Short mmCIF file of C-alpha atoms in Angstrom, two decimals:
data_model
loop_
_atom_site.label_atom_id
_atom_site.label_comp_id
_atom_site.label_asym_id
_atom_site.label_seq_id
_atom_site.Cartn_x
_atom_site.Cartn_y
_atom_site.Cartn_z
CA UNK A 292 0.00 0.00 0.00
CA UNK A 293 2.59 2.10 -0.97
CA UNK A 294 0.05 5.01 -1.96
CA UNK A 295 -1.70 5.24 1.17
CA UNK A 296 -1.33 8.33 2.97
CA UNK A 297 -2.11 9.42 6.74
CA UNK A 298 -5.12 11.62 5.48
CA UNK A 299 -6.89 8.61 3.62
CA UNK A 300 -6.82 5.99 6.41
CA UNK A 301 -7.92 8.18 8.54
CA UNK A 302 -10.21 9.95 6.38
CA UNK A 303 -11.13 6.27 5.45
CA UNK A 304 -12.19 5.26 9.21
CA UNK A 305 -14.17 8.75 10.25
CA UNK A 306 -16.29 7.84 6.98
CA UNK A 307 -17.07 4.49 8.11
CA UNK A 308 -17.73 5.19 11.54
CA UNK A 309 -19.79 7.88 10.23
CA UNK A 310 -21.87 6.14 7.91
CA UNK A 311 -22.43 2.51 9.80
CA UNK A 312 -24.18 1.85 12.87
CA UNK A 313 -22.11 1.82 15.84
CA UNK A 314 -21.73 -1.98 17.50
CA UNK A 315 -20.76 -2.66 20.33
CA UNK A 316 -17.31 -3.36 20.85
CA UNK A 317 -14.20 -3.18 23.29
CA UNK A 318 -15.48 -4.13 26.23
CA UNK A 319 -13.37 -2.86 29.38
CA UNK A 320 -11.86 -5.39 31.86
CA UNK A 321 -9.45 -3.06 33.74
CA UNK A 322 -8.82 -0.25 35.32
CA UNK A 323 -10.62 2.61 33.88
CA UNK A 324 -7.70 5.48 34.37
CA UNK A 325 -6.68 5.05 31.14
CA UNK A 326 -7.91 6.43 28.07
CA UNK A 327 -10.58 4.32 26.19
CA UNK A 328 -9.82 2.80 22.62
CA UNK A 329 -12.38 3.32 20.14
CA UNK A 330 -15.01 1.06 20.72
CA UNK A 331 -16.65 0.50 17.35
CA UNK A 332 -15.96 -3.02 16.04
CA UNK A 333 -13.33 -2.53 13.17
CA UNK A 334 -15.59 -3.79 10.31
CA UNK A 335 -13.24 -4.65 7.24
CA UNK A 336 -13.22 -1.55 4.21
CA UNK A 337 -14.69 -2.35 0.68
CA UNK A 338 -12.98 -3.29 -1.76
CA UNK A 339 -9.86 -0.36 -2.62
CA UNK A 340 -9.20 0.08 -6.17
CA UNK A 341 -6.24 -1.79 -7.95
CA UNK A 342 -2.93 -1.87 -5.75
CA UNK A 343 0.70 -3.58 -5.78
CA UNK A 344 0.52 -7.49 -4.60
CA UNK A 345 0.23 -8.29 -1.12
CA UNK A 346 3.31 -8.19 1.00
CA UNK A 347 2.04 -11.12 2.63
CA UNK A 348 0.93 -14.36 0.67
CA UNK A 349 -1.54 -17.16 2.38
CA UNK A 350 -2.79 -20.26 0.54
CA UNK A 351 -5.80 -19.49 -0.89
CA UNK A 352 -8.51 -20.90 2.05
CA UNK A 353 -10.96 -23.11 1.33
CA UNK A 354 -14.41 -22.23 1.37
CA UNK A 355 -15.35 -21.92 4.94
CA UNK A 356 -17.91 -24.22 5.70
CA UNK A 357 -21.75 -23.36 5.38
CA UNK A 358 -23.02 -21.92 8.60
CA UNK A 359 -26.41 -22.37 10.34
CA UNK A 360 -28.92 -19.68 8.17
CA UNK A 361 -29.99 -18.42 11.54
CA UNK A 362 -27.16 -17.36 14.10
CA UNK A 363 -27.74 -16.39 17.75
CA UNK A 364 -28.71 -12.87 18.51
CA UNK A 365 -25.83 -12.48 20.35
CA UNK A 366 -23.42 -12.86 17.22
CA UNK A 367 -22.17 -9.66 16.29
CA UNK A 368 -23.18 -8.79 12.76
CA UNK A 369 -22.81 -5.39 11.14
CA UNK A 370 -26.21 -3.96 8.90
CA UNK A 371 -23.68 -3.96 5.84
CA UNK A 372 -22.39 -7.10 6.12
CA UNK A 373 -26.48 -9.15 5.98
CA UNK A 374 -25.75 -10.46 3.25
CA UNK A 375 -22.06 -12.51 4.06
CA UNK A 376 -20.97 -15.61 5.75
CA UNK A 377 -19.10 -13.30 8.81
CA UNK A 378 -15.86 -14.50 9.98
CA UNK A 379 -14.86 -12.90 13.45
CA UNK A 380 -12.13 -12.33 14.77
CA UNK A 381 -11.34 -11.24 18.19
CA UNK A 382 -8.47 -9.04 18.84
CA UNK A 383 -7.44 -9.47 22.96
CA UNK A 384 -5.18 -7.27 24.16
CA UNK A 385 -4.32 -4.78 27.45
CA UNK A 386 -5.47 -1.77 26.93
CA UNK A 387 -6.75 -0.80 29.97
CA UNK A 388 -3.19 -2.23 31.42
CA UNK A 389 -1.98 -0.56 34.68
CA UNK A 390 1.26 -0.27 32.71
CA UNK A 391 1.80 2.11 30.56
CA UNK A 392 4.07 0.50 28.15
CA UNK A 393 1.87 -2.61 28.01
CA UNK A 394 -1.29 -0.09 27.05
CA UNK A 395 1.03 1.90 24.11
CA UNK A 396 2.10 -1.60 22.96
CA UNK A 397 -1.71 -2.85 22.78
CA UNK A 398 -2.60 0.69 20.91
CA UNK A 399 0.17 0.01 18.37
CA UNK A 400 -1.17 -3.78 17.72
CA UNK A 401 -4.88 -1.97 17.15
CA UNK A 402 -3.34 0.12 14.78
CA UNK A 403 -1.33 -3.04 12.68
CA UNK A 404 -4.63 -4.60 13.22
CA UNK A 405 -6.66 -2.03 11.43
CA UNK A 406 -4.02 -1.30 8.76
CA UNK A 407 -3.67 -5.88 7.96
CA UNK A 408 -7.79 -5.13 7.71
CA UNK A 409 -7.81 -2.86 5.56
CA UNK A 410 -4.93 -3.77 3.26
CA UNK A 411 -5.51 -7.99 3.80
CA UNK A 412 -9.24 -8.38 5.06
CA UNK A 413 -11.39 -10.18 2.73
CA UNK A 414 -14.64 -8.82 3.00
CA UNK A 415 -16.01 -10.61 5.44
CA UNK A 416 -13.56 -10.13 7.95
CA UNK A 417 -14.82 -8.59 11.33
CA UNK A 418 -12.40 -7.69 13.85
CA UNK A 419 -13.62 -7.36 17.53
CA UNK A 420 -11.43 -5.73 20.06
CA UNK A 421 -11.39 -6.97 23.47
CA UNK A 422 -9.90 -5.86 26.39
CA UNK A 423 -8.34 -7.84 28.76
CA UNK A 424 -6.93 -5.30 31.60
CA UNK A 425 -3.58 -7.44 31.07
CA UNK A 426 -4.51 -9.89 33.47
CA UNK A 427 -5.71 -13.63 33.60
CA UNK A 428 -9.02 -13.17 34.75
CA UNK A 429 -9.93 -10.35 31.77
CA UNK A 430 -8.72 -12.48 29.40
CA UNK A 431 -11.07 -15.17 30.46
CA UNK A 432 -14.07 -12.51 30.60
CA UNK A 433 -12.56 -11.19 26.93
CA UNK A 434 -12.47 -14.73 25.62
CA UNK A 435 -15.83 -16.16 26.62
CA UNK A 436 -17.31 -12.23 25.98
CA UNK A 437 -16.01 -12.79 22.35
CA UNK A 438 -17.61 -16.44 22.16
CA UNK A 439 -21.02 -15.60 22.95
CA UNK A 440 -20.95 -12.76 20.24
CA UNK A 441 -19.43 -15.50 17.77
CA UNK A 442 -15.75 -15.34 17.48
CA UNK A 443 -14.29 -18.12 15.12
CA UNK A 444 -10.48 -16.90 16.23
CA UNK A 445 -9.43 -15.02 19.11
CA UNK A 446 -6.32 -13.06 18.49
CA UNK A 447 -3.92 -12.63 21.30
CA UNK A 448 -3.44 -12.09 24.51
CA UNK A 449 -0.11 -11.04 25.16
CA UNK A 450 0.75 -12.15 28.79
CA UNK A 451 1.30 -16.02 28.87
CA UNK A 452 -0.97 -16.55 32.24
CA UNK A 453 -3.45 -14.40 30.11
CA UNK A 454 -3.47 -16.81 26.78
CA UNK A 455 -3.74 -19.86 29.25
CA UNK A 456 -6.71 -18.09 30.45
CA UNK A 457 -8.60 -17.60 27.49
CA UNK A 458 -7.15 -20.77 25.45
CA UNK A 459 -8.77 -22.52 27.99
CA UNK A 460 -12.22 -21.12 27.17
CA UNK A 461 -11.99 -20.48 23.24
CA UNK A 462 -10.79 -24.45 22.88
CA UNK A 463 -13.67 -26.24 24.78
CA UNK A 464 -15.78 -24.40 21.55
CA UNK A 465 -12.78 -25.40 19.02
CA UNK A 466 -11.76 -21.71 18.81
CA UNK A 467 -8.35 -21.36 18.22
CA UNK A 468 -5.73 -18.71 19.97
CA UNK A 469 -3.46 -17.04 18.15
CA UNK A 470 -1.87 -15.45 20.74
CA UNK A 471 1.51 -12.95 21.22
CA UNK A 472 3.93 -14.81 24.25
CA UNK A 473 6.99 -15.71 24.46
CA UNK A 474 6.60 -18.25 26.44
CA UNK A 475 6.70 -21.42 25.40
CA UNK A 476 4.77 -23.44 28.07
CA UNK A 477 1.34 -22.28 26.91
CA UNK A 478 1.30 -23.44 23.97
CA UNK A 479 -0.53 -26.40 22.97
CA UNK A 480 -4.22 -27.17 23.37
CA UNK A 481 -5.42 -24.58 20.88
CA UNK A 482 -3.47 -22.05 22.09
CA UNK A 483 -0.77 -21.17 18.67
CA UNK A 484 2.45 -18.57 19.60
CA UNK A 485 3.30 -15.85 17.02
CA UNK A 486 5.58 -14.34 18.40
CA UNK A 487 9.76 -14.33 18.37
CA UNK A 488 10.76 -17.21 20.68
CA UNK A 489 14.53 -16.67 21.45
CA UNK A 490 15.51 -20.36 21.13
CA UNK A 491 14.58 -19.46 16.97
CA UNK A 492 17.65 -16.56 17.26
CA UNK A 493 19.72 -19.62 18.31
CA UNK A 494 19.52 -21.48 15.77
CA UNK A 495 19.70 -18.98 13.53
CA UNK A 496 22.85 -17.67 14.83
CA UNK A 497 24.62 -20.98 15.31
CA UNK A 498 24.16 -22.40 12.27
CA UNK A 499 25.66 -18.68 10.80
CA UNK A 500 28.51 -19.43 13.31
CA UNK A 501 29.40 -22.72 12.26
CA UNK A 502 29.62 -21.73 8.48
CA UNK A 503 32.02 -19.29 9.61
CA UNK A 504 33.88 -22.09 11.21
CA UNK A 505 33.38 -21.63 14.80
CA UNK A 506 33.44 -25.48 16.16
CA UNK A 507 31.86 -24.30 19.74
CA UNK A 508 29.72 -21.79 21.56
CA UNK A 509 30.01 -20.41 24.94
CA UNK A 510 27.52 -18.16 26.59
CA UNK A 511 27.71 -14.94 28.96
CA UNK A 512 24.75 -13.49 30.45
CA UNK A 513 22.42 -12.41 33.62
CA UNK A 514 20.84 -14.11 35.49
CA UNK A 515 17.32 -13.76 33.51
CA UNK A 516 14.38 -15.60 31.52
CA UNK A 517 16.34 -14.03 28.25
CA UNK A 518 19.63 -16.19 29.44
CA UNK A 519 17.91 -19.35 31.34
CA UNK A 520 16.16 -20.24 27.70
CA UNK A 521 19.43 -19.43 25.45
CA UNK A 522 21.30 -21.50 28.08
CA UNK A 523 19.08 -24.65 27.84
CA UNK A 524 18.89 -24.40 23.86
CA UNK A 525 22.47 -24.40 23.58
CA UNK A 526 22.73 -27.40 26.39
CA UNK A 527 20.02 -29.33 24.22
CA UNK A 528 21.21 -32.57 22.56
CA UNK A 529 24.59 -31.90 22.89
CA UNK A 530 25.04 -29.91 19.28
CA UNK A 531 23.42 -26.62 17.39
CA UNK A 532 22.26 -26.52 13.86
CA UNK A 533 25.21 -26.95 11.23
CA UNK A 534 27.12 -29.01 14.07
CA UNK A 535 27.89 -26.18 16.43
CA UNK A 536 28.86 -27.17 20.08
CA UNK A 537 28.12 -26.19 23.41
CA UNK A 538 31.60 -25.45 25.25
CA UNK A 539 30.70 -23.13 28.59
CA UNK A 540 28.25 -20.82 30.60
CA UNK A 541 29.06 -17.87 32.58
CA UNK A 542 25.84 -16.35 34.13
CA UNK A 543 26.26 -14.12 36.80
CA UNK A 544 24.03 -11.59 39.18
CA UNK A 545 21.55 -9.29 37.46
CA UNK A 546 23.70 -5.52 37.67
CA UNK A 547 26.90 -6.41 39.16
CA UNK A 548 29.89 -5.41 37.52
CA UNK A 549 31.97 -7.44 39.80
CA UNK A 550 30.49 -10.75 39.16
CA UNK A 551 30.31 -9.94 34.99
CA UNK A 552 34.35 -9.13 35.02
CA UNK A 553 35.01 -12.18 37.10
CA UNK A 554 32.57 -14.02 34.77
CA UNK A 555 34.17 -12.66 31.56
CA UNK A 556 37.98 -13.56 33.09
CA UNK A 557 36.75 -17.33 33.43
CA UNK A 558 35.81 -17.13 29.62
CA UNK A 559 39.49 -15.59 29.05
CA UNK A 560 40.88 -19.09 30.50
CA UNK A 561 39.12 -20.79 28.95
CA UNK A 562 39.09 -19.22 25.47
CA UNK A 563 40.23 -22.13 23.22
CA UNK A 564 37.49 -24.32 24.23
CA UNK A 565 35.16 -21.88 21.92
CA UNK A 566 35.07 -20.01 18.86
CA UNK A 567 31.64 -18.03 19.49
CA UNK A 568 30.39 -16.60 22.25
CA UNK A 569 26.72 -15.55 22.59
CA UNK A 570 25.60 -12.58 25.17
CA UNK A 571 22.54 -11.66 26.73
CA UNK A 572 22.96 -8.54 28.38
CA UNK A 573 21.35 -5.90 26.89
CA UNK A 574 20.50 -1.94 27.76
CA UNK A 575 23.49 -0.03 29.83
CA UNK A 576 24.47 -3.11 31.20
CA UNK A 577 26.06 -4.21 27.70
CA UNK A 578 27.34 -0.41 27.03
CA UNK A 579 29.13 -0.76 30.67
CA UNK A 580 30.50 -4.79 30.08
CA UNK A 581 31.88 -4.05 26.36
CA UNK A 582 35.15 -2.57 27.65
CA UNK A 583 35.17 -5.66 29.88
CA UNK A 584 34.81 -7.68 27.02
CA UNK A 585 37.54 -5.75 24.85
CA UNK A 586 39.96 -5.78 27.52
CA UNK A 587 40.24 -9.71 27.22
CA UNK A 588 40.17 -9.45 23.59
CA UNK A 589 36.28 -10.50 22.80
CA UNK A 590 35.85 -7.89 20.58
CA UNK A 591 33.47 -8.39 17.09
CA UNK A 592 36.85 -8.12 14.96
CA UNK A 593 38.35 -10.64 16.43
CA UNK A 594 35.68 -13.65 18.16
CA UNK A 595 32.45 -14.15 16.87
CA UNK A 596 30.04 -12.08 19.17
CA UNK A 597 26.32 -12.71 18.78
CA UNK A 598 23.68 -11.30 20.73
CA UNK A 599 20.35 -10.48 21.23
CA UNK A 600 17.44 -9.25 18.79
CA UNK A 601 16.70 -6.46 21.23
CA UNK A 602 19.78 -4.82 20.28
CA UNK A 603 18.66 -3.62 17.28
CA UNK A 604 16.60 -0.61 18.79
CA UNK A 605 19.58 0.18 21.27
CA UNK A 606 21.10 3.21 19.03
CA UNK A 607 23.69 3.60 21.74
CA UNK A 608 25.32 0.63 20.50
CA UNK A 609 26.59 2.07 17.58
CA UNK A 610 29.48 4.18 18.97
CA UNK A 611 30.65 1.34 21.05
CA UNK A 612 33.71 0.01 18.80
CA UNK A 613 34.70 -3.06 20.69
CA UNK A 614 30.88 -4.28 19.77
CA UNK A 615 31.33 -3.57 15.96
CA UNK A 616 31.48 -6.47 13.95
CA UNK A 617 29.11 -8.59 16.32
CA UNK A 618 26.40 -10.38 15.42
CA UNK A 619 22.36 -10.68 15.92
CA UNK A 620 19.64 -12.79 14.13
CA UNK A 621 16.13 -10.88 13.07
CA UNK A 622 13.18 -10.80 10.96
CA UNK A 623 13.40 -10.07 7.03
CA UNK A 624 15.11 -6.82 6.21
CA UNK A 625 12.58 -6.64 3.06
CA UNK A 626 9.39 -7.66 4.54
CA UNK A 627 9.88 -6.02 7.89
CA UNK A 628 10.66 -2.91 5.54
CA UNK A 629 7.98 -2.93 3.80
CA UNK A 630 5.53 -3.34 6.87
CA UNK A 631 7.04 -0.06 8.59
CA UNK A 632 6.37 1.93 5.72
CA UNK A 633 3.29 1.12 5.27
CA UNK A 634 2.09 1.71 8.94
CA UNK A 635 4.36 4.83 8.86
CA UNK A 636 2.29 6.24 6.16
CA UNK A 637 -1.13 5.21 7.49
CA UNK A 638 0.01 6.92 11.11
CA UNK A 639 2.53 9.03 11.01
CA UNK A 640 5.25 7.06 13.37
CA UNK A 641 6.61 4.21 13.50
CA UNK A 642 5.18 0.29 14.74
CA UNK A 643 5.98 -0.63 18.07
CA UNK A 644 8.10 -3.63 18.87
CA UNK A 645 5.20 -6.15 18.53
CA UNK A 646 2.63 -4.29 16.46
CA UNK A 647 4.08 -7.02 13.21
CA UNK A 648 2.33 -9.79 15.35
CA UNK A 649 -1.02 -8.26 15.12
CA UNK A 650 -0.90 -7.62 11.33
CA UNK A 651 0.34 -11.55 10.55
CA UNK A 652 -2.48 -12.30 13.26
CA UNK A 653 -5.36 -10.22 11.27
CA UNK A 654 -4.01 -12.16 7.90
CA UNK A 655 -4.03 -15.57 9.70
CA UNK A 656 -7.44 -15.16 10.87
CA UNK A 657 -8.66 -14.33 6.99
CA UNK A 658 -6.79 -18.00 6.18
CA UNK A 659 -8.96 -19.77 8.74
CA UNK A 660 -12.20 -18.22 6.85
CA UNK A 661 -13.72 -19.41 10.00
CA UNK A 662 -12.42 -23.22 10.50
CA UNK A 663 -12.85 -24.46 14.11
CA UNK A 664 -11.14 -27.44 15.80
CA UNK A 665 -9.55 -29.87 13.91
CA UNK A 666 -9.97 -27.96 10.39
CA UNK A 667 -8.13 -25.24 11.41
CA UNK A 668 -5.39 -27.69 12.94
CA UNK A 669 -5.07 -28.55 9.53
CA UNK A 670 -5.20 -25.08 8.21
CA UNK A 671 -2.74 -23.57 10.52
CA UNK A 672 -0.17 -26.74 10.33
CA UNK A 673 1.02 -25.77 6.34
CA UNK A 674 4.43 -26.97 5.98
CA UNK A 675 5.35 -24.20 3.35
CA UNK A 676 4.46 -21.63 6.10
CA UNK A 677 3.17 -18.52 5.52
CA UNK A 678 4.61 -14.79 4.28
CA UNK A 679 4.16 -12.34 6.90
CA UNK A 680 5.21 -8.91 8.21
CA UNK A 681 8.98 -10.27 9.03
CA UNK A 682 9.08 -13.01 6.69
CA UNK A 683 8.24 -16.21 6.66
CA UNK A 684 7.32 -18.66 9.27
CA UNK A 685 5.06 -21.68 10.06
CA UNK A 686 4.04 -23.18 13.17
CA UNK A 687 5.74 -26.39 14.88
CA UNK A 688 4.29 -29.55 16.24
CA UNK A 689 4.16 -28.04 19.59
CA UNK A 690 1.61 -24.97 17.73
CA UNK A 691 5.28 -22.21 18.27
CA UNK A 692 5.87 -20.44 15.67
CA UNK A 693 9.37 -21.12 13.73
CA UNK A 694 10.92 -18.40 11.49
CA UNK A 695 13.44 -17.63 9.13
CA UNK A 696 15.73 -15.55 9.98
CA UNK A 697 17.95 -12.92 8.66
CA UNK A 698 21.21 -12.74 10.24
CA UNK A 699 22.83 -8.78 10.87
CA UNK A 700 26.09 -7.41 11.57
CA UNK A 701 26.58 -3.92 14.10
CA UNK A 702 28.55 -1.22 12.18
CA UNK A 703 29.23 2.21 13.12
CA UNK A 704 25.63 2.99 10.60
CA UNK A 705 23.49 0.50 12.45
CA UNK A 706 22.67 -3.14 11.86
CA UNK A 707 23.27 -4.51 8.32
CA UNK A 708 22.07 -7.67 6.42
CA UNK A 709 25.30 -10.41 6.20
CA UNK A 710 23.00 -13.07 5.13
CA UNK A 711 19.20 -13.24 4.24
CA UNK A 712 16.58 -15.16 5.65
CA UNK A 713 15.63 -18.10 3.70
CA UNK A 714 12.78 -18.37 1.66
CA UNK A 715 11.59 -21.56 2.39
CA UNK A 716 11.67 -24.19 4.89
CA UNK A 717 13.14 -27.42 4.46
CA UNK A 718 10.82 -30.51 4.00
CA UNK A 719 9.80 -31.71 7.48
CA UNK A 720 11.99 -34.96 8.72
#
């Protein structure tokens, strides 16, 4: 949607709100010292005249199945949209959060949301916004609140307890959850993961390392979630992806500069053990340990440093020249490109970190075309995976999401591109 400007989406939205009959929507959970969303349902745009291809490409979905002629009262159905089979989809996230970060991410998400509708939906996508307060127990109200007025999908949460919570619910009617955590443990039972596990950067990253030759991997790190699950990936079975090895750990106390130099000395002794070495720290914290690191000659010219995705919004780190050189793995430069434009032009700023999971999640939701239980197993299990905002992925056995990956080298201009993601996934073993 390269010609879409701030003035027409939003000139686009006022009309439609306007000229349709207001539904009820997001229905509040939390707190109510924040400032309300909008709380029309998002009803998808008609058709806009010819534009570029789609940035990102789905299998063409089945028909969905025939529905029941007459649907409860309670199912949300717009007066425009009589005369379609409705698929709905029901977007749960915090925005009534106590936080204020969690809130601005939710907002951001909307936005993606609204901008995947309206450059993705088919027309008879419905998106319902929900709001779960950013705790367990509005999810659940969000979840079964979204059931009763017909949800085929729920979208989100973001918190894991929260997706437990309303997985739960949405699965006992076959609803699936396409939900936005991290964390691994709740997936399963309905409940699918879209987001950016950090086990996926280490594979990414250690099959990079071994084509550059690096026979082991050693890690340094806090003590952390971030660190505990790059610590047990590398442990796992012995070996990485391309044959990599796990040599050592050094994990040391959260903000203590005494403990990370005597950690990073330990590394020093044992230095031929390894030819990579992967850190966790992130923030300050890594600004502070680099001249720790240079001093014992870890430096990104010399060893193969690979960190964390999050270091690609720390601008800081590109005046830190010890760092130069090292290495992260992240979504497609191309397709993540393309993505920030777009919302850039529709809003005027930039996404937020996670707002890419809610415009996949809208595009998903159009693939189901309303398939419940074990259809949308099927469905959602595609081997070939699917295009999205960062590139492609699929989902795993265990219903987490696995991506390609781009891998990205720090310079004094920023991250650049050293080897792009692949564009398809091998056959499954």
């Amino acid at each position: 949607m390269s010609g879409l400007k701030v003035s027409s989406l939003k000139a686009f939205w006022k009309t439609l709100a306007l000229s349709m009959a207001v539904v009820a929507g997001l229905t509040l959970a939390g707190c109510g010292s924040a400032p309300p969303r909008p709380d029309p349902v998002v009803t998808p745009p008609p058709p806009p005249p010819a534009q570029e291809e789609p940035d990102i490409v789905l299998e063409e979905p089945d028909e969905p199945d025939p529905r029941d002629a007459e649907e409860p009262d309670s199912y949300i159905k717009p007066p425009h949209m009589e005369d379609r089979t409705v698929i709905r989809a029901a977007l749960l996230l915090p925005f009534s959060a106590s936080n204020e970060a969690a809130r601005n991410e939710a907002a951001s998400m909307l936005d993606a949301a609204q901008l995947a509708l309206f450059e993705r939906g088919g027309d008879s996508l419905l998106i319902i916004p929900k709001d779960t307060g950013g705790r367990a127990a509005g999810a659940r109200a969000a979840a079964q609140s979204a059931l009763r007025e017909g949800a085929d999908v729920i979208l989100g949460p973001l918190f894991a307890e929260s997706v437990t919570a309303a997985a739960d619910v949405a699965w006992a009617q076959g609803v699936p959850v396409i939900a936005f955590s991290t964390d691994r443990m709740v997936a399963g039972e309905g409940a699918y993961l879209l987001s950016y596990p950090p086990e996926e950067e280490v594979e990414a990253l250690s099959r990079y390392a071994a084509s550059q030759g690096a026979g082991a991997a050693a890690l340094l790190g806090p003590t952390n979630e971030y660190t505990r699950r790059f610590d047990q990936r590398l442990r796992e079975n012995g070996a990485m992806p391309g044959g990599l090895s796990f040599a050592t750990s050094e994990i040391y106390p959260l903000f203590n500069a005494d403990a990370s130099t005597a950690a990073i000395t330990r590394l020093d002794q044992s230095r031929g053990s390894f030819g990579a070495l992967f850190l966790t720290e992130t923030g300050d914290s890594l600004v502070e340990l680099a001249p720790i690191l240079s001093i014992h000659n870890f430096e990104g010219r010399d060893t193969l440093l690979m960190g964390s995705a999050l270091w690609r919004s720390q601008i800081t780190l590109r005046g830190v020249a010890s760092l130069r050189g090292a290495l992260i793995a992240g979504p497609d430069e191309n397709a993540q490109t393309r993505f920030e434009n777009a919302y850039r032009a529709a809003y005027g700023s930039g996404p937020s970190r996670l707002a890419s999971l809610a415009y996949d999640a809208v595009a998903i939701a159009d693939h189901l075309a309303g398939a419940r239980g074990r259809q949308a197993e099927l469905k959602l299990a595609n081997p070939q995976g699917f295009l999205g905002a960062g590139g492609l992925f699929r989902f795993d056995q265990e219903n987490i999401a696995e991506r390609a990956l781009a891998i990205y080298e720090l310079t004094a201009g920023g991250f650049q591109q050293v080897q792009p993601a692949p564009t398809r996934f091998p056959p499954e073993s």
